[in-house]
PDB file of C-alpha atoms and ligand atoms in Angstrom:
ATOM      1  CA  MET A   1      60.594 -39.885   7.442  1.00 37.00           C
ATOM      2  CA  ASN A   2      57.347 -40.955   6.579  1.00 41.00           C
ATOM      3  CA  ALA A   3      56.758 -44.568   6.356  1.00 40.00           C
ATOM      4  CA  SER A   4      54.691 -43.935   2.747  1.00 38.00           C
ATOM      5  CA  MET A   5      58.386 -42.702   1.822  1.00 39.00           C
ATOM      6  CA  VAL A   6      59.972 -45.918   2.635  1.00 42.00           C
ATOM      7  CA  PHE A   7      57.102 -48.240   1.952  1.00 45.00           C
ATOM      8  CA  PRO A   8      54.766 -48.404  -0.904  1.00 44.00           C
ATOM      9  CA  LEU A   9      51.578 -48.091   0.977  1.00 46.00           C
ATOM     10  CA  ARG A  10      48.372 -49.934  -0.220  1.00 58.00           C
ATOM     11  CA  GLN A  11      45.074 -47.849  -0.263  1.00 61.00           C
ATOM     12  CA  PHE A  12      43.538 -50.607   1.959  1.00 69.00           C
ATOM     13  CA  ALA A  13      40.649 -49.080   4.134  1.00 72.00           C
ATOM     14  CA  PHE A  14      41.507 -49.731   7.308  1.00 76.00           C
ATOM     15  CA  ALA A  15      44.921 -50.433   6.700  1.00 73.00           C
ATOM     16  CA  ARG A  16      46.851 -47.177   6.154  1.00 67.00           C
ATOM     17  CA  GLY A  17      47.631 -45.896   9.552  1.00 67.00           C
ATOM     18  CA  GLN A  18      49.472 -42.860  10.224  1.00 75.00           C
ATOM     19  CA  LEU A  19      48.717 -42.901  13.649  1.00 88.00           C
ATOM     20  CA  ASP A  20      51.377 -42.374  16.411  1.00 93.00           C
ATOM     21  CA  ARG A  21      49.500 -44.985  18.900  1.00 95.00           C
ATOM     22  CA  ALA A  22      52.034 -43.263  21.699  1.00 96.00           C
ATOM     23  CA  ALA A  23      51.646 -46.105  23.738  1.00 97.00           C
ATOM     24  CA  HIS A  24      54.180 -44.743  26.408  1.00 97.00           C
ATOM     25  CA  LEU A  25      51.601 -42.197  27.437  1.00 98.00           C
ATOM     26  CA  ARG A  26      48.640 -44.776  28.296  1.00 98.00           C
ATOM     27  CA  ASP A  27      49.584 -45.130  31.761  1.00 98.00           C
ATOM     28  CA  HIS A  28      50.302 -41.547  32.681  1.00 98.00           C
ATOM     29  CA  ALA A  29      47.259 -39.650  33.699  1.00 97.00           C
ATOM     30  CA  ASP A  30      48.800 -36.102  33.846  1.00 97.00           C
ATOM     31  CA  LYS A  31      50.006 -36.496  30.254  1.00 98.00           C
ATOM     32  CA  LEU A  32      46.739 -37.399  28.905  1.00 98.00           C
ATOM     33  CA  ALA A  33      44.787 -34.849  30.779  1.00 98.00           C
ATOM     34  CA  ALA A  34      46.815 -32.526  29.488  1.00 98.00           C
ATOM     35  CA  LEU A  35      46.045 -33.700  26.058  1.00 98.00           C
ATOM     36  CA  ARG A  36      42.602 -34.063  26.633  1.00 97.00           C
ATOM     37  CA  ALA A  37      42.855 -30.337  27.378  1.00 97.00           C
ATOM     38  CA  ARG A  38      44.638 -29.548  24.380  1.00 97.00           C
ATOM     39  CA  PRO A  39      41.930 -27.390  21.864  1.00 97.00           C
ATOM     40  CA  ASP A  40      42.822 -29.234  18.978  1.00 97.00           C
ATOM     41  CA  ALA A  41      41.992 -32.622  20.523  1.00 98.00           C
ATOM     42  CA  GLY A  42      39.738 -35.183  18.836  1.00 97.00           C
ATOM     43  CA  CYS A  43      37.849 -37.570  19.387  1.00 98.00           C
ATOM     44  CA  TYR A  44      35.679 -40.369  17.504  1.00 98.00           C
ATOM     45  CA  VAL A  45      32.096 -41.009  19.247  1.00 97.00           C
ATOM     46  CA  MET A  46      31.360 -44.481  18.787  1.00 97.00           C
ATOM     47  CA  GLN A  47      28.066 -46.293  18.438  1.00 92.00           C
ATOM     48  CA  ARG A  48      28.095 -50.462  18.030  1.00 86.00           C
ATOM     49  CA  GLU A  49      28.174 -50.556  13.995  1.00 88.00           C
ATOM     50  CA  GLY A  50      28.542 -46.846  14.003  1.00 90.00           C
ATOM     51  CA  MET A  51      29.908 -43.259  14.968  1.00 95.00           C
ATOM     52  CA  VAL A  52      28.740 -39.649  15.112  1.00 96.00           C
ATOM     53  CA  LEU A  53      29.644 -37.380  12.168  1.00 95.00           C
ATOM     54  CA  ARG A  54      29.654 -33.924  11.853  1.00 94.00           C
ATOM     55  CA  LYS A  55      28.215 -31.734   9.187  1.00 89.00           C
ATOM     56  CA  THR A  56      30.749 -29.299   7.486  1.00 88.00           C
ATOM     57  CA  ASP A  57      31.155 -27.984   4.324  1.00 86.00           C
ATOM     58  CA  ASN A  58      33.539 -30.727   3.134  1.00 82.00           C
ATOM     59  CA  GLY A  59      30.908 -33.218   4.045  1.00 82.00           C
ATOM     60  CA  LEU A  60      30.702 -35.217   7.047  1.00 86.00           C
ATOM     61  CA  ASN A  61      33.270 -35.307   9.209  1.00 93.00           C
ATOM     62  CA  PRO A  62      34.059 -38.501  11.930  1.00 96.00           C
ATOM     63  CA  MET A  63      36.483 -36.100  14.038  1.00 96.00           C
ATOM     64  CA  LEU A  64      34.564 -34.088  16.612  1.00 96.00           C
ATOM     65  CA  PRO A  65      36.452 -31.824  18.727  1.00 97.00           C
ATOM     66  CA  TYR A  66      37.267 -33.752  21.961  1.00 97.00           C
ATOM     67  CA  ALA A  67      35.508 -31.324  24.017  1.00 97.00           C
ATOM     68  CA  LEU A  68      32.223 -31.339  21.617  1.00 96.00           C
ATOM     69  CA  ALA A  69      32.352 -34.626  22.327  1.00 97.00           C
ATOM     70  CA  LYS A  70      31.957 -34.905  26.124  1.00 96.00           C
ATOM     71  CA  THR A  71      28.811 -32.661  25.679  1.00 96.00           C
ATOM     72  CA  LEU A  72      27.016 -35.799  24.020  1.00 96.00           C
ATOM     73  CA  PRO A  73      25.591 -38.684  26.317  1.00 95.00           C
ATOM     74  CA  VAL A  74      29.047 -40.810  25.975  1.00 96.00           C
ATOM     75  CA  ASP A  75      29.875 -43.875  28.470  1.00 95.00           C
ATOM     76  CA  SER A  76      32.655 -43.096  31.397  1.00 94.00           C
ATOM     77  CA  LEU A  77      35.046 -45.698  28.891  1.00 97.00           C
ATOM     78  CA  GLU A  78      37.485 -43.491  26.778  1.00 97.00           C
ATOM     79  CA  ILE A  79      40.460 -45.130  24.822  1.00 98.00           C
ATOM     80  CA  PHE A  80      43.419 -42.912  23.815  1.00 98.00           C
ATOM     81  CA  LEU A  81      43.857 -43.996  20.360  1.00 97.00           C
ATOM     82  CA  GLY A  82      47.235 -42.034  19.857  1.00 97.00           C
ATOM     83  CA  LEU A  83      48.414 -38.666  18.018  1.00 96.00           C
ATOM     84  CA  ARG A  84      48.469 -37.749  14.394  1.00 93.00           C
ATOM     85  CA  GLY A  85      51.395 -35.357  14.048  1.00 92.00           C
ATOM     86  CA  GLU A  86      50.250 -33.561  17.180  1.00 92.00           C
ATOM     87  CA  THR A  87      47.394 -33.955  17.511  1.00 95.00           C
ATOM     88  CA  PRO A  88      45.720 -36.067  20.434  1.00 97.00           C
ATOM     89  CA  LEU A  89      43.014 -38.659  19.118  1.00 97.00           C
ATOM     90  CA  PHE A  90      40.564 -40.156  21.607  1.00 98.00           C
ATOM     91  CA  ALA A  91      37.631 -42.011  21.482  1.00 98.00           C
ATOM     92  CA  LEU A  92      34.268 -42.635  23.257  1.00 98.00           C
ATOM     93  CA  PRO A  93      31.217 -45.167  23.008  1.00 97.00           C
ATOM     94  CA  LEU A  94      27.887 -43.158  23.022  1.00 96.00           C
ATOM     95  CA  ARG A  95      25.648 -44.205  26.303  1.00 94.00           C
ATOM     96  CA  ARG A  96      23.584 -47.544  25.573  1.00 90.00           C
ATOM     97  CA  GLY A  97      20.628 -46.393  24.074  1.00 89.00           C
ATOM     98  CA  ALA A  98      21.210 -43.258  23.293  1.00 88.00           C
ATOM     99  CA  GLU A  99      21.443 -43.548  19.732  1.00 86.00           C
ATOM    100  CA  GLU A 100      17.302 -44.011  20.260  1.00 88.00           C
ATOM    101  CA  ASN A 101      16.608 -40.047  20.300  1.00 85.00           C
ATOM    102  CA  PHE A 102      19.890 -38.690  19.520  1.00 88.00           C
ATOM    103  CA  ASN A 103      19.279 -35.391  18.463  1.00 90.00           C
ATOM    104  CA  HIS A 104      22.193 -32.704  18.611  1.00 91.00           C
ATOM    105  CA  ALA A 105      22.177 -30.077  16.166  1.00 90.00           C
ATOM    106  CA  GLY A 106      25.008 -30.357  13.084  1.00 92.00           C
ATOM    107  CA  LEU A 107      25.317 -34.106  13.962  1.00 94.00           C
ATOM    108  CA  GLU A 108      24.347 -37.036  12.692  1.00 93.00           C
ATOM    109  CA  LEU A 109      24.528 -41.161  13.181  1.00 94.00           C
ATOM    110  CA  SER A 110      25.946 -43.473  10.479  1.00 92.00           C
ATOM    111  CA  ASP A 111      27.114 -46.861  10.416  1.00 92.00           C
ATOM    112  CA  LEU A 112      30.629 -47.309   9.401  1.00 90.00           C
ATOM    113  CA  ARG A 113      30.605 -49.871   6.970  1.00 87.00           C
ATOM    114  CA  PRO A 114      28.273 -48.381   4.266  1.00 87.00           C
ATOM    115  CA  LEU A 115      30.024 -44.949   4.430  1.00 87.00           C
ATOM    116  CA  ALA A 116      34.051 -46.847   4.105  1.00 84.00           C
ATOM    117  CA  THR A 117      32.827 -49.279   1.120  1.00 81.00           C
ATOM    118  CA  GLN A 118      31.306 -46.070  -1.081  1.00 82.00           C
ATOM    119  CA  GLY A 119      34.973 -44.474   0.045  1.00 80.00           C
ATOM    120  CA  LEU A 120      33.577 -41.373   1.891  1.00 84.00           C
ATOM    121  CA  LEU A 121      35.733 -41.537   4.816  1.00 86.00           C
ATOM    122  CA  SER A 122      39.172 -40.932   4.807  1.00 84.00           C
ATOM    123  CA  HIS A 123      42.388 -43.078   5.144  1.00 81.00           C
ATOM    124  CA  ASP A 124      43.295 -40.929   8.056  1.00 87.00           C
ATOM    125  CA  ASP A 125      39.553 -41.745   9.490  1.00 91.00           C
ATOM    126  CA  LEU A 126      39.560 -45.072   8.549  1.00 90.00           C
ATOM    127  CA  SER A 127      42.260 -46.645  10.698  1.00 90.00           C
ATOM    128  CA  PRO A 128      41.843 -44.952  14.043  1.00 93.00           C
ATOM    129  CA  LEU A 129      38.343 -46.087  13.538  1.00 94.00           C
ATOM    130  CA  ALA A 130      38.765 -49.538  13.343  1.00 93.00           C
ATOM    131  CA  GLU A 131      40.846 -49.013  16.220  1.00 94.00           C
ATOM    132  CA  ALA A 132      38.116 -47.290  18.204  1.00 96.00           C
ATOM    133  CA  LYS A 133      35.407 -49.586  16.799  1.00 95.00           C
ATOM    134  CA  SER A 134      37.301 -52.902  17.686  1.00 96.00           C
ATOM    135  CA  LEU A 135      38.420 -51.959  21.097  1.00 97.00           C
ATOM    136  CA  ILE A 136      35.126 -50.778  22.402  1.00 96.00           C
ATOM    137  CA  GLY A 137      33.726 -53.469  21.036  1.00 95.00           C
ATOM    138  CA  TRP A 138      35.931 -55.683  23.209  1.00 97.00           C
ATOM    139  CA  HIS A 139      35.061 -53.711  26.133  1.00 97.00           C
ATOM    140  CA  ARG A 140      31.393 -54.087  25.863  1.00 95.00           C
ATOM    141  CA  ARG A 141      31.941 -58.064  25.401  1.00 95.00           C
ATOM    142  CA  HIS A 142      34.474 -58.474  28.053  1.00 96.00           C
ATOM    143  CA  GLY A 143      33.009 -57.137  31.082  1.00 97.00           C
ATOM    144  CA  PHE A 144      33.553 -59.916  33.373  1.00 98.00           C
ATOM    145  CA  CYS A 145      37.044 -61.667  34.513  1.00 98.00           C
ATOM    146  CA  ALA A 146      37.629 -64.743  31.932  1.00 96.00           C
ATOM    147  CA  ASN A 147      39.324 -66.236  34.609  1.00 97.00           C
ATOM    148  CA  CYS A 148      37.016 -65.584  38.285  1.00 98.00           C
ATOM    149  CA  GLY A 149      33.798 -64.307  36.857  1.00 97.00           C
ATOM    150  CA  THR A 150      33.845 -60.645  38.508  1.00 98.00           C
ATOM    151  CA  PRO A 151      33.534 -57.384  36.924  1.00 98.00           C
ATOM    152  CA  SER A 152      36.648 -56.325  35.054  1.00 98.00           C
ATOM    153  CA  THR A 153      37.608 -52.536  35.468  1.00 97.00           C
ATOM    154  CA  PRO A 154      39.582 -50.884  32.179  1.00 98.00           C
ATOM    155  CA  THR A 155      42.632 -49.028  32.410  1.00 98.00           C
ATOM    156  CA  SER A 156      45.748 -47.892  30.287  1.00 98.00           C
ATOM    157  CA  ALA A 157      43.708 -45.395  28.932  1.00 98.00           C
ATOM    158  CA  GLY A 158      41.351 -48.325  27.238  1.00 98.00           C
ATOM    159  CA  TRP A 159      44.111 -50.756  26.487  1.00 98.00           C
ATOM    160  CA  ARG A 160      43.659 -53.063  29.186  1.00 98.00           C
ATOM    161  CA  ARG A 161      41.138 -54.713  31.787  1.00 98.00           C
ATOM    162  CA  ASP A 162      41.880 -55.850  35.391  1.00 98.00           C
ATOM    163  CA  CYS A 163      40.526 -57.911  37.847  1.00 98.00           C
ATOM    164  CA  ALA A 164      40.716 -56.431  41.369  1.00 97.00           C
ATOM    165  CA  LYS A 165      39.566 -60.292  42.997  1.00 97.00           C
ATOM    166  CA  CYS A 166      42.340 -62.527  40.790  1.00 97.00           C
ATOM    167  CA  ASP A 167      45.023 -59.718  40.087  1.00 96.00           C
ATOM    168  CA  ILE A 168      45.292 -61.133  36.382  1.00 97.00           C
ATOM    169  CA  GLN A 169      45.577 -58.459  33.298  1.00 98.00           C
ATOM    170  CA  HIS A 170      43.359 -58.837  30.323  1.00 98.00           C
ATOM    171  CA  PHE A 171      44.436 -57.626  27.017  1.00 98.00           C
ATOM    172  CA  PRO A 172      42.359 -56.715  23.599  1.00 97.00           C
ATOM    173  CA  ARG A 173      42.129 -59.691  21.401  1.00 93.00           C
ATOM    174  CA  THR A 174      42.748 -59.686  17.527  1.00 96.00           C
ATOM    175  CA  ASP A 175      41.328 -62.703  15.571  1.00 97.00           C
ATOM    176  CA  PRO A 176      43.570 -63.820  12.857  1.00 98.00           C
ATOM    177  CA  VAL A 177      41.680 -64.325   9.208  1.00 98.00           C
ATOM    178  CA  ALA A 178      43.646 -66.068   6.481  1.00 98.00           C
ATOM    179  CA  ILE A 179      41.980 -64.713   2.806  1.00 98.00           C
ATOM    180  CA  MET A 180      43.837 -66.132   0.038  1.00 98.00           C
ATOM    181  CA  LEU A 181      43.828 -65.996  -4.036  1.00 98.00           C
ATOM    182  CA  VAL A 182      44.625 -69.764  -5.412  1.00 98.00           C
ATOM    183  CA  THR A 183      46.291 -69.620  -8.170  1.00 98.00           C
ATOM    184  CA  ASP A 184      47.005 -72.379 -11.028  1.00 97.00           C
ATOM    185  CA  GLY A 185      49.247 -70.417 -14.127  1.00 95.00           C
ATOM    186  CA  ASP A 186      46.805 -68.302 -15.862  1.00 95.00           C
ATOM    187  CA  THR A 187      44.146 -69.383 -13.632  1.00 97.00           C
ATOM    188  CA  CYS A 188      42.846 -68.338 -10.297  1.00 98.00           C
ATOM    189  CA  LEU A 189      39.794 -69.700  -7.986  1.00 98.00           C
ATOM    190  CA  LEU A 190      37.652 -67.507  -6.581  1.00 98.00           C
ATOM    191  CA  GLY A 191      34.281 -68.916  -4.287  1.00 98.00           C
ATOM    192  CA  ARG A 192      31.091 -67.249  -3.786  1.00 97.00           C
ATOM    193  CA  SER A 193      29.155 -67.642  -0.127  1.00 94.00           C
ATOM    194  CA  ALA A 194      25.439 -67.120   0.018  1.00 92.00           C
ATOM    195  CA  ARG A 195      26.228 -63.976   1.567  1.00 91.00           C
ATOM    196  CA  PHE A 196      27.854 -61.858  -1.159  1.00 91.00           C
ATOM    197  CA  ALA A 197      26.154 -59.569  -3.248  1.00 89.00           C
ATOM    198  CA  SER A 198      24.546 -61.512  -6.106  1.00 90.00           C
ATOM    199  CA  ASN A 199      27.188 -62.247  -9.395  1.00 94.00           C
ATOM    200  CA  MET A 200      29.818 -61.095  -6.267  1.00 97.00           C
ATOM    201  CA  TRP A 201      32.816 -63.702  -6.428  1.00 98.00           C
ATOM    202  CA  SER A 202      35.632 -63.308  -4.253  1.00 98.00           C
ATOM    203  CA  CYS A 203      38.480 -64.842  -2.234  1.00 98.00           C
ATOM    204  CA  LEU A 204      38.193 -67.792  -0.148  1.00 98.00           C
ATOM    205  CA  ALA A 205      39.127 -67.248   3.914  1.00 97.00           C
ATOM    206  CA  GLY A 206      38.975 -68.305   7.051  1.00 97.00           C
ATOM    207  CA  PHE A 207      40.068 -68.471  10.862  1.00 98.00           C
ATOM    208  CA  VAL A 208      43.833 -69.104  11.651  1.00 98.00           C
ATOM    209  CA  GLU A 209      43.072 -71.793  14.406  1.00 98.00           C
ATOM    210  CA  PRO A 210      44.602 -72.137  17.578  1.00 97.00           C
ATOM    211  CA  GLY A 211      48.267 -73.584  17.216  1.00 97.00           C
ATOM    212  CA  GLU A 212      48.248 -73.276  13.676  1.00 98.00           C
ATOM    213  CA  SER A 213      50.770 -71.455  10.991  1.00 98.00           C
ATOM    214  CA  ILE A 214      48.800 -69.023   8.444  1.00 98.00           C
ATOM    215  CA  GLU A 215      50.552 -71.439   5.677  1.00 98.00           C
ATOM    216  CA  ASP A 216      49.083 -74.035   7.100  1.00 98.00           C
ATOM    217  CA  ALA A 217      45.647 -72.195   7.888  1.00 98.00           C
ATOM    218  CA  VAL A 218      45.374 -71.437   4.057  1.00 98.00           C
ATOM    219  CA  ARG A 219      46.275 -74.767   2.448  1.00 98.00           C
ATOM    220  CA  ARG A 220      43.357 -76.346   4.951  1.00 98.00           C
ATOM    221  CA  GLU A 221      40.370 -73.415   4.497  1.00 98.00           C
ATOM    222  CA  VAL A 222      41.207 -74.428   0.932  1.00 98.00           C
ATOM    223  CA  LEU A 223      41.110 -78.005   0.941  1.00 98.00           C
ATOM    224  CA  GLU A 224      37.928 -77.931   3.342  1.00 97.00           C
ATOM    225  CA  GLU A 225      35.880 -75.235   1.508  1.00 97.00           C
ATOM    226  CA  ALA A 226      37.015 -76.019  -1.956  1.00 98.00           C
ATOM    227  CA  GLY A 227      38.722 -79.618  -2.122  1.00 98.00           C
ATOM    228  CA  ILE A 228      41.806 -78.196  -3.808  1.00 98.00           C
ATOM    229  CA  VAL A 229      45.617 -79.048  -2.418  1.00 98.00           C
ATOM    230  CA  CYS A 230      48.122 -76.104  -2.518  1.00 98.00           C
ATOM    231  CA  GLY A 231      51.453 -75.965  -2.345  1.00 98.00           C
ATOM    232  CA  GLU A 232      53.471 -72.637  -1.683  1.00 97.00           C
ATOM    233  CA  VAL A 233      51.822 -70.069  -0.129  1.00 98.00           C
ATOM    234  CA  SER A 234      53.322 -66.510  -0.130  1.00 97.00           C
ATOM    235  CA  TYR A 235      52.160 -63.456   2.162  1.00 96.00           C
ATOM    236  CA  PHE A 236      50.725 -60.655   0.370  1.00 95.00           C
ATOM    237  CA  ALA A 237      49.741 -57.673   3.118  1.00 93.00           C
ATOM    238  CA  SER A 238      46.767 -57.214   5.553  1.00 93.00           C
ATOM    239  CA  GLN A 239      44.108 -55.504   6.441  1.00 92.00           C
ATOM    240  CA  PRO A 240      42.431 -54.515   9.720  1.00 92.00           C
ATOM    241  CA  TRP A 241      38.902 -55.820   9.469  1.00 93.00           C
ATOM    242  CA  PRO A 242      36.767 -54.129  12.918  1.00 93.00           C
ATOM    243  CA  TYR A 243      34.134 -56.813  12.238  1.00 90.00           C
ATOM    244  CA  PRO A 244      34.422 -57.479  15.214  1.00 92.00           C
ATOM    245  CA  SER A 245      38.122 -57.312  15.511  1.00 93.00           C
ATOM    246  CA  SER A 246      39.712 -59.385  13.015  1.00 95.00           C
ATOM    247  CA  LEU A 247      43.024 -58.919  11.069  1.00 96.00           C
ATOM    248  CA  MET A 248      43.065 -60.214   7.536  1.00 96.00           C
ATOM    249  CA  ILE A 249      46.178 -61.776   6.516  1.00 97.00           C
ATOM    250  CA  GLY A 250      46.268 -61.876   2.800  1.00 97.00           C
ATOM    251  CA  CYS A 251      48.036 -64.756   0.915  1.00 97.00           C
ATOM    252  CA  VAL A 252      48.690 -66.593  -2.559  1.00 97.00           C
ATOM    253  CA  ALA A 253      48.495 -70.262  -2.321  1.00 98.00           C
ATOM    254  CA  ARG A 254      49.795 -72.423  -5.431  1.00 98.00           C
ATOM    255  CA  ALA A 255      46.989 -74.660  -6.225  1.00 98.00           C
ATOM    256  CA  LEU A 256      48.501 -78.461  -6.871  1.00 98.00           C
ATOM    257  CA  THR A 257      45.086 -80.166  -7.759  1.00 98.00           C
ATOM    258  CA  GLN A 258      42.369 -78.485 -10.188  1.00 97.00           C
ATOM    259  CA  GLU A 259      39.479 -80.698  -9.503  1.00 98.00           C
ATOM    260  CA  ILE A 260      36.859 -78.560  -7.044  1.00 98.00           C
ATOM    261  CA  THR A 261      34.795 -80.334  -4.768  1.00 97.00           C
ATOM    262  CA  ILE A 262      32.623 -77.321  -2.297  1.00 96.00           C
ATOM    263  CA  ASP A 263      31.775 -77.618   1.110  1.00 94.00           C
ATOM    264  CA  PRO A 264      28.025 -76.355   0.700  1.00 94.00           C
ATOM    265  CA  ALA A 265      27.791 -75.038   4.164  1.00 93.00           C
ATOM    266  CA  GLU A 266      30.533 -72.963   3.722  1.00 92.00           C
ATOM    267  CA  LEU A 267      30.650 -71.660  -0.187  1.00 95.00           C
ATOM    268  CA  GLU A 268      27.309 -71.543  -2.742  1.00 95.00           C
ATOM    269  CA  GLY A 269      29.923 -72.189  -5.670  1.00 96.00           C
ATOM    270  CA  ALA A 270      33.947 -71.874  -6.663  1.00 97.00           C
ATOM    271  CA  ARG A 271      35.074 -72.124  -9.906  1.00 97.00           C
ATOM    272  CA  TRP A 272      38.195 -71.388 -11.731  1.00 98.00           C
ATOM    273  CA  PHE A 273      38.623 -68.002 -13.601  1.00 97.00           C
ATOM    274  CA  THR A 274      41.283 -66.709 -16.475  1.00 97.00           C
ATOM    275  CA  ARG A 275      43.189 -64.017 -15.661  1.00 96.00           C
ATOM    276  CA  ALA A 276      41.221 -62.198 -18.653  1.00 96.00           C
ATOM    277  CA  GLU A 277      37.773 -62.952 -16.706  1.00 97.00           C
ATOM    278  CA  ALA A 278      39.415 -61.961 -13.600  1.00 97.00           C
ATOM    279  CA  GLN A 279      40.081 -58.638 -15.008  1.00 97.00           C
ATOM    280  CA  ALA A 280      36.782 -57.934 -17.010  1.00 97.00           C
ATOM    281  CA  MET A 281      35.132 -58.865 -13.445  1.00 97.00           C
ATOM    282  CA  LEU A 282      37.516 -56.545 -11.723  1.00 96.00           C
ATOM    283  CA  GLU A 283      36.400 -53.577 -14.334  1.00 95.00           C
ATOM    284  CA  ASN A 284      32.638 -54.713 -14.289  1.00 94.00           C
ATOM    285  CA  ARG A 285      32.432 -55.827 -18.043  1.00 96.00           C
ATOM    286  CA  HIS A 286      32.432 -59.739 -17.106  1.00 95.00           C
ATOM    287  CA  ALA A 287      30.198 -61.190 -20.034  1.00 94.00           C
ATOM    288  CA  GLU A 288      27.690 -63.023 -17.409  1.00 94.00           C
ATOM    289  CA  GLY A 289      27.819 -59.662 -15.492  1.00 95.00           C
ATOM    290  CA  LEU A 290      29.977 -61.425 -12.500  1.00 97.00           C
ATOM    291  CA  THR A 291      31.739 -58.985 -10.638  1.00 97.00           C
ATOM    292  CA  ALA A 292      34.696 -58.964  -7.961  1.00 97.00           C
ATOM    293  CA  PRO A 293      34.769 -57.018  -4.321  1.00 94.00           C
ATOM    294  CA  ASN A 294      35.547 -53.464  -4.795  1.00 89.00           C
ATOM    295  CA  PRO A 295      39.053 -51.910  -3.565  1.00 87.00           C
ATOM    296  CA  PHE A 296      37.331 -51.392   0.312  1.00 86.00           C
ATOM    297  CA  ALA A 297      38.163 -55.011   0.494  1.00 90.00           C
ATOM    298  CA  ILE A 298      41.676 -56.966   0.519  1.00 94.00           C
ATOM    299  CA  ALA A 299      40.580 -59.335  -1.656  1.00 95.00           C
ATOM    300  CA  HIS A 300      40.246 -56.778  -4.961  1.00 94.00           C
ATOM    301  CA  HIS A 301      43.824 -55.811  -4.332  1.00 94.00           C
ATOM    302  CA  LEU A 302      44.868 -60.012  -4.075  1.00 96.00           C
ATOM    303  CA  LEU A 303      43.168 -60.316  -7.843  1.00 96.00           C
ATOM    304  CA  THR A 304      44.397 -56.756  -8.738  1.00 95.00           C
ATOM    305  CA  ASP A 305      47.977 -57.920  -7.761  1.00 95.00           C
ATOM    306  CA  TRP A 306      47.720 -61.159  -9.583  1.00 96.00           C
ATOM    307  CA  VAL A 307      45.768 -60.123 -12.799  1.00 96.00           C
ATOM    308  CA  ARG A 308      48.963 -57.373 -13.449  1.00 93.00           C
ATOM    309  CA  ASN A 309      51.925 -59.550 -12.552  1.00 88.00           C
ATOM    310  CA  GLY A 310      50.916 -63.114 -12.346  1.00 81.00           C
ATOM    311  CA  ASP A 311      52.316 -65.635 -10.252  1.00 70.00           C
ATOM    312  CA  SER A 312      55.487 -63.982  -9.483  1.00 61.00           C
TER     313      SER A 312
HETATM  314 ZN1   ZN B 401      39.389 -62.572  38.139  1.00 62.08          ZN
END
C-alpha cells in the first residue's frame, strides 16, 4: 500500500519522499554493483548549488542514466540514494571546477533552488535531490576526522565517513530548525528579515539548540525575535531544507502576550495580521501589496492551514 493512501501527504517541496532508501543495501558491494549495472539505473550529478539537467521533449530532467553520468567529470564519491520502485538511484558530485567548461551535448547545469521555487521539478525528483545535495555537501565540509584531524574516508555507499587512525565513524548531520506561526485568536504574527524579497512577510524561525526541546526552541525564538511570550506549541509538519542540511519543523504557537519588541539584528519588522489579511497575502491581493511565501516553503502551508482552519 502506498503511503499516500494512508496519510494525506502535503505537497511540500523536498518533503514528499516516495523513495525507499533501502539502507540494508548500503554495505553490500556486490548488490550495489548489480544495481549500478541495471539498464534503468538513474543518477543525479550534483554541483555545489545545483545539478546537471538533461534536455528532453518533456522539459528538463535532472535524472540521468547512470552510464551517462559516469562519462561526465565526476568525483569518486558515490551516494546510493535508494530505490524508486525497482529503479536504483545514485548521486555523484561533479568534480570541483568542472562547471567552468561544462559543455556536453544535451546537458546543462542549473541551480536547484530557482527551479524548485518555480515548480519546474517534479516532487519525485525534489526529495532525492535534497537527499543528494545535503549528503554531498556534508562530505565536502567534513573531509577530516573531527576527533583527531586525520582525513576520513567515505563508506557505506556515502552514508558514513570512517577515520582509520582513531577508528571513529562519522554520520551525516541534519540541523533542526523550528519554524512557527504564532497565533492569537483571529490574528497571526509574521516577520520580515532584510534578506526577504521586498513586501514579503513570513513565519519566524530559528535553529533548535543542543539540549533544547522543539517546543522550548519555538518559545525562545519568538521571545528573542519579537518579544512575544508563547504558551501551547503544537507540531504541524516538517520539510527537509538542503541549504545546507536543515530540517524545518513547522509548529503553531499560541501567543500569551501581544506587544511586539523586535530584535533588529534578526528582523526588520514584525506585526500582527488578521486572517483576512493573511488570506489576501496568500492570494497576492493585499491592499498594501504585501505577500506571503509561495507553496515551495512550509511557511506557506502553515499560514494556509491557519487561514482555513483557525486555531483548531
Ligand atoms: Zn580520527
